[in-house]
mmCIF file of C-alpha atoms and ligand atoms in Angstrom:
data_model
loop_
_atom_site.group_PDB
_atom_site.id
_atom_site.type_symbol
_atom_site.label_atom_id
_atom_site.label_comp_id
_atom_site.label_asym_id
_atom_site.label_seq_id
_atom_site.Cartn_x
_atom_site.Cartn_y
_atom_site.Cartn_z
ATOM 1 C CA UNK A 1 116.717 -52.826 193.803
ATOM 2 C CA UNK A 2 118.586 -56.498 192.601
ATOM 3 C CA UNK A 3 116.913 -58.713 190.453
ATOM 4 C CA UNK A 4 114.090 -60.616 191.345
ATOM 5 C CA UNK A 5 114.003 -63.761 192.763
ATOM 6 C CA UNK A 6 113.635 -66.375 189.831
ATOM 7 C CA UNK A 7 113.802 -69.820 191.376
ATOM 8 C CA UNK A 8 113.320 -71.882 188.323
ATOM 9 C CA UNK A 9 116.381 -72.705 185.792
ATOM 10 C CA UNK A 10 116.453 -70.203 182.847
ATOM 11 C CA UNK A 11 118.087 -71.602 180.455
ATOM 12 C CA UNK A 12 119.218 -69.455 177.630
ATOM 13 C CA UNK A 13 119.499 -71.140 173.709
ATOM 14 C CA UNK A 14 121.978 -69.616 171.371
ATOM 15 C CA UNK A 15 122.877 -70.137 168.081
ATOM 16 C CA UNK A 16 122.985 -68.430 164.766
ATOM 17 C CA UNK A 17 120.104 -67.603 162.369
ATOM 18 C CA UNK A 18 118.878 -71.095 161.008
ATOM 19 C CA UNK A 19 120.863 -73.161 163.226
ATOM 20 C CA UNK A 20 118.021 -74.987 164.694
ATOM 21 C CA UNK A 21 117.076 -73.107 168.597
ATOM 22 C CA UNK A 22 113.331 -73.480 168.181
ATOM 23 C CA UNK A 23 113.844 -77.008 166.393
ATOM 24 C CA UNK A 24 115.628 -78.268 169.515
ATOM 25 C CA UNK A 25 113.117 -75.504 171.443
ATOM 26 C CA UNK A 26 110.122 -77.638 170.640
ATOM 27 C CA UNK A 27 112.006 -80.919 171.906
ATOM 28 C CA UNK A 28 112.730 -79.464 175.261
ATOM 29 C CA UNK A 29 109.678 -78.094 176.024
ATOM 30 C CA UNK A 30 108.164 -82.030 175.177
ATOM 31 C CA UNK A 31 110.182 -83.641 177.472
ATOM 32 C CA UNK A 32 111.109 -81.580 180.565
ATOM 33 C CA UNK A 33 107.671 -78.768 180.155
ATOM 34 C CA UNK A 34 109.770 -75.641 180.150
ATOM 35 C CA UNK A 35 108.344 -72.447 178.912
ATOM 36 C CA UNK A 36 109.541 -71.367 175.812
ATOM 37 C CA UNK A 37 110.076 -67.686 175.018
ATOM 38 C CA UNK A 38 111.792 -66.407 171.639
ATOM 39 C CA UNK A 39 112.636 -63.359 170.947
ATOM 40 C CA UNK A 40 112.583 -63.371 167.384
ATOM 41 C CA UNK A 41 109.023 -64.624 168.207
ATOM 42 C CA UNK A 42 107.820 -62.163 170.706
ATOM 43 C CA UNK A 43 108.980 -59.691 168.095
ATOM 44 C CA UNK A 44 107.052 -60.877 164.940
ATOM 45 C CA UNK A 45 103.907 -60.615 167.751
ATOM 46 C CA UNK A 46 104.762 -57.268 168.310
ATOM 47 C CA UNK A 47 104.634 -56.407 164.498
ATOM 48 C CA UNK A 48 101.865 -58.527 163.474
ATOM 49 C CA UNK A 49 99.687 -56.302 166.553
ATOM 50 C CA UNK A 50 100.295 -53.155 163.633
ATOM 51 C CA UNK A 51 101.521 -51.047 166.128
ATOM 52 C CA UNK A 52 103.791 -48.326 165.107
ATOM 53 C CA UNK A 53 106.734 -49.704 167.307
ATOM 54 C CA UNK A 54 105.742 -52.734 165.464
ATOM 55 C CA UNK A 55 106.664 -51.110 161.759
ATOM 56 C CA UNK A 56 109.666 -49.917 163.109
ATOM 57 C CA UNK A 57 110.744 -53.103 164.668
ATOM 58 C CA UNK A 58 110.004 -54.825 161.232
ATOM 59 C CA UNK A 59 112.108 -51.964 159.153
ATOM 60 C CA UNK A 60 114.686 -52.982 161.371
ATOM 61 C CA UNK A 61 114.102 -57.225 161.468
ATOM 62 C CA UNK A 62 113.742 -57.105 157.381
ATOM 63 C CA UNK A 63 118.022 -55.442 157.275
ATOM 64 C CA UNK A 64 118.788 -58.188 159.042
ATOM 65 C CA UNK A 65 119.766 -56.275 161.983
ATOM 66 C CA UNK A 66 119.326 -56.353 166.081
ATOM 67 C CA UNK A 67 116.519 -54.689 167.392
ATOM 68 C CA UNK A 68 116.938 -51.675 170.420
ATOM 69 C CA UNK A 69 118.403 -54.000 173.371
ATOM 70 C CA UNK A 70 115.173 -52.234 176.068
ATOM 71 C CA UNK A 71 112.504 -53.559 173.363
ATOM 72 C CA UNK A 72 113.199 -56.837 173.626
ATOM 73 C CA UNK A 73 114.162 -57.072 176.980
ATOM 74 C CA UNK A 74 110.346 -55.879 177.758
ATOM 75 C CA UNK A 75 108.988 -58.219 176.180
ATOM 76 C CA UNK A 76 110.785 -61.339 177.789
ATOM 77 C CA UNK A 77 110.338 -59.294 181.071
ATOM 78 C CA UNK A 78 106.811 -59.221 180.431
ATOM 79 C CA UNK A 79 106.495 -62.879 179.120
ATOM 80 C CA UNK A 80 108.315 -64.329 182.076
ATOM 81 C CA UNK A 81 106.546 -62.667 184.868
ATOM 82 C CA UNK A 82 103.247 -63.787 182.962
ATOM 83 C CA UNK A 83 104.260 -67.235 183.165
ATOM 84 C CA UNK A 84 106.024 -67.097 186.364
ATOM 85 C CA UNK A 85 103.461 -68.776 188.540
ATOM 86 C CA UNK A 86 103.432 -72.157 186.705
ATOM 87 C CA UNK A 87 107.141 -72.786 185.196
ATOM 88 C CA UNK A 88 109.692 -75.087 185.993
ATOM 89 C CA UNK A 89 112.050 -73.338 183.944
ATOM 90 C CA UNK A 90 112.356 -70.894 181.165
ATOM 91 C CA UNK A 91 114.159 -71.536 177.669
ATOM 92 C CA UNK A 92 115.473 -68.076 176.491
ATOM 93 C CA UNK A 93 115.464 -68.361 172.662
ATOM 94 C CA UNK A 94 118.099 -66.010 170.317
ATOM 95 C CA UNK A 95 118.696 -63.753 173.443
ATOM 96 C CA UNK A 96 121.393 -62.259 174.483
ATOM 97 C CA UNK A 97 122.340 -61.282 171.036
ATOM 98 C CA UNK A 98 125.212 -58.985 172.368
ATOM 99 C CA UNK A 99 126.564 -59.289 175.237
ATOM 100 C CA UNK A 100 125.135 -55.957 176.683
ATOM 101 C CA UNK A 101 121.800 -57.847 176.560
ATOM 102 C CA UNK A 102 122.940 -60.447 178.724
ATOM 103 C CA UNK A 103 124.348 -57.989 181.630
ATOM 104 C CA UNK A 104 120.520 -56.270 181.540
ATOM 105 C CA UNK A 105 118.639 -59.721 181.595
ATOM 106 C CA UNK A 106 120.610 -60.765 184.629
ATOM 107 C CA UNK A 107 120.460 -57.601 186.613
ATOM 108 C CA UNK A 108 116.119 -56.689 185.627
ATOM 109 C CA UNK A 109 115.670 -60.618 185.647
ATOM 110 C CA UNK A 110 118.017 -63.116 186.760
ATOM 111 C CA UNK A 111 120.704 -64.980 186.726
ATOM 112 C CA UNK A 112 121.335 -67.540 183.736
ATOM 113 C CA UNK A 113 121.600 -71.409 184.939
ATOM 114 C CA UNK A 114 122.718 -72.695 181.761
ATOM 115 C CA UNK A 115 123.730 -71.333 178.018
ATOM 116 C CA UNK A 116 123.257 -74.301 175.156
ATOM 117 C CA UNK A 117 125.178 -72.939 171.862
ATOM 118 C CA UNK A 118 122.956 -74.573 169.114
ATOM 119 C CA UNK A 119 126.504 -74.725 166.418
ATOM 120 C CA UNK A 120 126.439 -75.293 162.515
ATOM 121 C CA UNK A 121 128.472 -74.120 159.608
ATOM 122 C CA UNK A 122 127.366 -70.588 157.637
ATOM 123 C CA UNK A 123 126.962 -73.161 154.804
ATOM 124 C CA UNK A 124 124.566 -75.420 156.861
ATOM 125 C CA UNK A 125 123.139 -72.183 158.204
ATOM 126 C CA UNK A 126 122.091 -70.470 154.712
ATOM 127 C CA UNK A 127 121.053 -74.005 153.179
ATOM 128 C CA UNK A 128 118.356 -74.604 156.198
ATOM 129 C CA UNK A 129 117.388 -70.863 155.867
ATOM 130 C CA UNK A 130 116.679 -70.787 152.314
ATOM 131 C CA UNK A 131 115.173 -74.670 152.024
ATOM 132 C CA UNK A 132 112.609 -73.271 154.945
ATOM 133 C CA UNK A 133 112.087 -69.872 152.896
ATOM 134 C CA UNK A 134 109.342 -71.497 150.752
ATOM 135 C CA UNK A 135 106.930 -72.106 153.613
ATOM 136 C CA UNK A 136 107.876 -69.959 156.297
ATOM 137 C CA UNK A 137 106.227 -66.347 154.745
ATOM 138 C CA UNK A 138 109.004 -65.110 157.110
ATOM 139 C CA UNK A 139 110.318 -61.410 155.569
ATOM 140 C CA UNK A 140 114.068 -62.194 156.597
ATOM 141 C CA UNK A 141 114.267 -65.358 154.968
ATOM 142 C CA UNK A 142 115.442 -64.594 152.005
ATOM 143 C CA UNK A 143 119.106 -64.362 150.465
ATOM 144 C CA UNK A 144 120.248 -60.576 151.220
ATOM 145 C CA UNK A 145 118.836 -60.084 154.520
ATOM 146 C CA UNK A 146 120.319 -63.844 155.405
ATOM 147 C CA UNK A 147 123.690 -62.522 154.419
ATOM 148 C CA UNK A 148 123.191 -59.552 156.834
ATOM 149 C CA UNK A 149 121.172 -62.206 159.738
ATOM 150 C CA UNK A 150 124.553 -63.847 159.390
ATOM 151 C CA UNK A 151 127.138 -60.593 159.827
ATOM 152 C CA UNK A 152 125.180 -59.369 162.528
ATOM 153 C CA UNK A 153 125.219 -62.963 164.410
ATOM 154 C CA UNK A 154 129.412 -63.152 163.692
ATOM 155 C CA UNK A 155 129.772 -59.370 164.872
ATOM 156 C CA UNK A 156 128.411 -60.457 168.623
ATOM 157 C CA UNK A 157 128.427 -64.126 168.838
ATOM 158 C CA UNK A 158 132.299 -64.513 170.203
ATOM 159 C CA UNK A 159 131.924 -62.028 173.036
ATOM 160 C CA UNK A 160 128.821 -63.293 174.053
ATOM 161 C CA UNK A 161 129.854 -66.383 174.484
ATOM 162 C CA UNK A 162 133.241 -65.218 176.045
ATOM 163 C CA UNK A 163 131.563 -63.905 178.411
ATOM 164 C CA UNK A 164 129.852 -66.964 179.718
ATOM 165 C CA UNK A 165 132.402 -69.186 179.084
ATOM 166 C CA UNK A 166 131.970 -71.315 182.049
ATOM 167 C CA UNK A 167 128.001 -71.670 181.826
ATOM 168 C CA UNK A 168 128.192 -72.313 178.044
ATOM 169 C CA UNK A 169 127.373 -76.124 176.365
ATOM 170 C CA UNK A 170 128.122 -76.412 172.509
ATOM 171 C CA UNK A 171 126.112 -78.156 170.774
ATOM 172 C CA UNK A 172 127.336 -79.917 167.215
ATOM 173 C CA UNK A 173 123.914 -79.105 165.519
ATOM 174 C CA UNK A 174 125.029 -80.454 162.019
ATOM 175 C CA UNK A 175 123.618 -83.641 162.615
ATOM 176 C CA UNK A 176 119.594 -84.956 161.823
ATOM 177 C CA UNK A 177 117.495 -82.791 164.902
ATOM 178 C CA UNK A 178 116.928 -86.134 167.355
ATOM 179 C CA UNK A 179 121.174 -86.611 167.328
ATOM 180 C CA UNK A 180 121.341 -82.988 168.258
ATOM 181 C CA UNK A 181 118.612 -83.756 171.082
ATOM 182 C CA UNK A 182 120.732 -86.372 172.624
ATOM 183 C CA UNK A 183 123.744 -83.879 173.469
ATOM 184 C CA UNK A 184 121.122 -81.513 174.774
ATOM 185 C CA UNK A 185 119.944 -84.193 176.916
ATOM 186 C CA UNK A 186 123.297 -85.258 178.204
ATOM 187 C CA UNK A 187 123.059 -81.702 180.174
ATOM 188 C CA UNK A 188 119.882 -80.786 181.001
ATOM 189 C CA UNK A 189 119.108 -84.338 182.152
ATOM 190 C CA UNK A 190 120.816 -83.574 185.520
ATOM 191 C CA UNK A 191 118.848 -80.535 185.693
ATOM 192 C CA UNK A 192 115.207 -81.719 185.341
ATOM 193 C CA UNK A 193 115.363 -85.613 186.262
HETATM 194 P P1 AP5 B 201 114.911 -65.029 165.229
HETATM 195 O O1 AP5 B 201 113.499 -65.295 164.963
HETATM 196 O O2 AP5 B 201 115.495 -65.405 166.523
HETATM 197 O O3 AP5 B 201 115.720 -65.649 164.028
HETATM 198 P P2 AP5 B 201 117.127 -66.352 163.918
HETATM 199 O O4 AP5 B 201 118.056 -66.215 165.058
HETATM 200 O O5 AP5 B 201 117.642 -65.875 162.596
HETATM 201 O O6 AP5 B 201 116.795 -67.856 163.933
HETATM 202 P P3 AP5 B 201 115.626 -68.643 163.245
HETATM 203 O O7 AP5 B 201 114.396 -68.555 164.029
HETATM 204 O O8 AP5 B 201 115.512 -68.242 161.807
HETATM 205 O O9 AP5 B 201 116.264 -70.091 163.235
HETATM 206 P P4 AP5 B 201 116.449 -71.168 164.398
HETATM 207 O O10 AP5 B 201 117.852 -71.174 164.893
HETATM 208 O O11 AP5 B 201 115.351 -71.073 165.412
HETATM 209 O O12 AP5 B 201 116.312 -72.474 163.523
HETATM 210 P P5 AP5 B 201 115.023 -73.383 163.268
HETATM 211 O O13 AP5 B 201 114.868 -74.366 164.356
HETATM 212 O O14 AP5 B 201 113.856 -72.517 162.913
HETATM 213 O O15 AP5 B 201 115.220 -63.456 165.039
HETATM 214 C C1 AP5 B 201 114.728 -62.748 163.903
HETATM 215 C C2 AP5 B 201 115.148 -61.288 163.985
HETATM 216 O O16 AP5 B 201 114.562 -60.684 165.162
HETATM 217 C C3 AP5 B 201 116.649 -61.022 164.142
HETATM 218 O O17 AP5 B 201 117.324 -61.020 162.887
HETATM 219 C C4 AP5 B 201 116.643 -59.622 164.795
HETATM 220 O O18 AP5 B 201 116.353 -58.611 163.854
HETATM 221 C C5 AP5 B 201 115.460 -59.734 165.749
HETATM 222 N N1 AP5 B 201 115.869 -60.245 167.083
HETATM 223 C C6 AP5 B 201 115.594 -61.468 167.600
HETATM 224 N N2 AP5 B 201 116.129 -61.594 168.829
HETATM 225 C C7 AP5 B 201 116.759 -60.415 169.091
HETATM 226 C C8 AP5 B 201 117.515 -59.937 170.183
HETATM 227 N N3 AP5 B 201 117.753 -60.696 171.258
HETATM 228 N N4 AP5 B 201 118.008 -58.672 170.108
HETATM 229 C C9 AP5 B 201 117.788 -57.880 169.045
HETATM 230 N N5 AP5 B 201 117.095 -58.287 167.953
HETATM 231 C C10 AP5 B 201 116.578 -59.537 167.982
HETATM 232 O O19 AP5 B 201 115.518 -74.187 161.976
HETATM 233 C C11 AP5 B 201 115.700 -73.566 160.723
HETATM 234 C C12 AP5 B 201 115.381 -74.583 159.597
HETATM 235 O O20 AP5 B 201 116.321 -75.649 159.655
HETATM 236 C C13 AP5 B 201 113.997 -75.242 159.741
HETATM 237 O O21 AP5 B 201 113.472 -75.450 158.461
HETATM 238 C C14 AP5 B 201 114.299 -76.573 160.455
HETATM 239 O O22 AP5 B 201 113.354 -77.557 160.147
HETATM 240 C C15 AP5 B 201 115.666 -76.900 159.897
HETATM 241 N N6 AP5 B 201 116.504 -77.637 160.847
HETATM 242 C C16 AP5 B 201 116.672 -77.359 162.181
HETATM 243 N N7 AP5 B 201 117.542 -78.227 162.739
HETATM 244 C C17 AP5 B 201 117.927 -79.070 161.745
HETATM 245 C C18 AP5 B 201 118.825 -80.178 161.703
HETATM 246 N N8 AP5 B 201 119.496 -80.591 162.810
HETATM 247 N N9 AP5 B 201 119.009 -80.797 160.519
HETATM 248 C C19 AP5 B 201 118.345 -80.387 159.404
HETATM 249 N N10 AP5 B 201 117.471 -79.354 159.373
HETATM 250 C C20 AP5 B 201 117.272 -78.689 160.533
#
């Protein structure tokens, strides 16, 4: 059996640990009412439910490392189909991590419209990371396992993105989050207006 028919733009949002994807997230879903699905937070769901694949998924999320590609594929699979009904496009946040996780998410879901590479310096990365660690009670956000967030993101990022060259949109994310917006814009503009 193909992939199902998805008739709405998914759009997926790339980028490495800190770099701002649910920052510029938020300011998509305001102006063109997409639905929003990250990984990273359909994962912290997952653990926060106490579950035992929930412990092990945290083990895993706390060494700064990429959880087993079929987990989180189920649970986008599962959000998007939930949502299906009612959206005029879906925002794919952190995923695909590796590019093995893109080849499953286009043959189980569908194909991807449009890939915006959210881009910022390791320097830029690890000051954002560690100025949010104070309020965010997040377990990863802390200086070792933002070392290893970053290694793992490097080890995948280039063939990911080699692989869809053509569909990819870099972002310069270095500047305040509105001047980021505005590049974002320029593409998905044509898309939704
Ligand atoms: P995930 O939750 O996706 O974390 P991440 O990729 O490390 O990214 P963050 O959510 O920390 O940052 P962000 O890019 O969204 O930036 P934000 O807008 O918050 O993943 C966590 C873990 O889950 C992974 O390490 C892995 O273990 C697992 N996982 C997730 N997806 C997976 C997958 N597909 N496969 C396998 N495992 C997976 O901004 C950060 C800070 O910077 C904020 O304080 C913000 O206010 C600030 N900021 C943002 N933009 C700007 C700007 N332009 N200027 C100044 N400050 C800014």
């Amino acid at each position: 059996m193909g992939a199902p028919k998805i008739q709405v733009p998914i759009i997926w949002v790339l980028g490495g640990p800190g770099s701002g994807k649910g920052t510029q997230c938020d300011k998509m879903v305001a102006k063109y009412g997409l639905v929003h699905l990250s990984s990273g937070d359909l994962l912290r769901n997952e653990v926060s439910s106490g579950s035992k694949r929930g412990k092990e998924l945290s083990e895993i999320m706390e060494r700064g490392e990429l959880v087993p590609r079929q987990v989180v594929l189920d649970l986008l699979k599962e959000a998007i189909f939930t949502n299906l009904a009612n959206a005029r496009g879906f925002l794919i946040d952190g995923y695909p991590r590796e590019k093995e996780q893109g080849e499953l998410f286009e043959q189980q879901i569908g194909a991807v419209t449009i890939v915006i590479y959210v881009d910022a310096s390791d320097e830029t990365l690890v000051k954002r990371l560690l100025g949010r660690a104070a309020t965010s009670g997040r377990a990863d956000d802390n200086e070792e396992t933002i070392k290893k967030r970053l290694h793992t993101f490097h080890t995948h990022n280039d063939a990911v993105l080699n692989a869809y060259a053509s569909k990819t949109r870099r972002i310069d994310s270095e500047p305040a989050p509105d001047v980021v917006f505005k590049q974002i814009e320029a593409h998905l503009d044509p898309i939704f207006q």
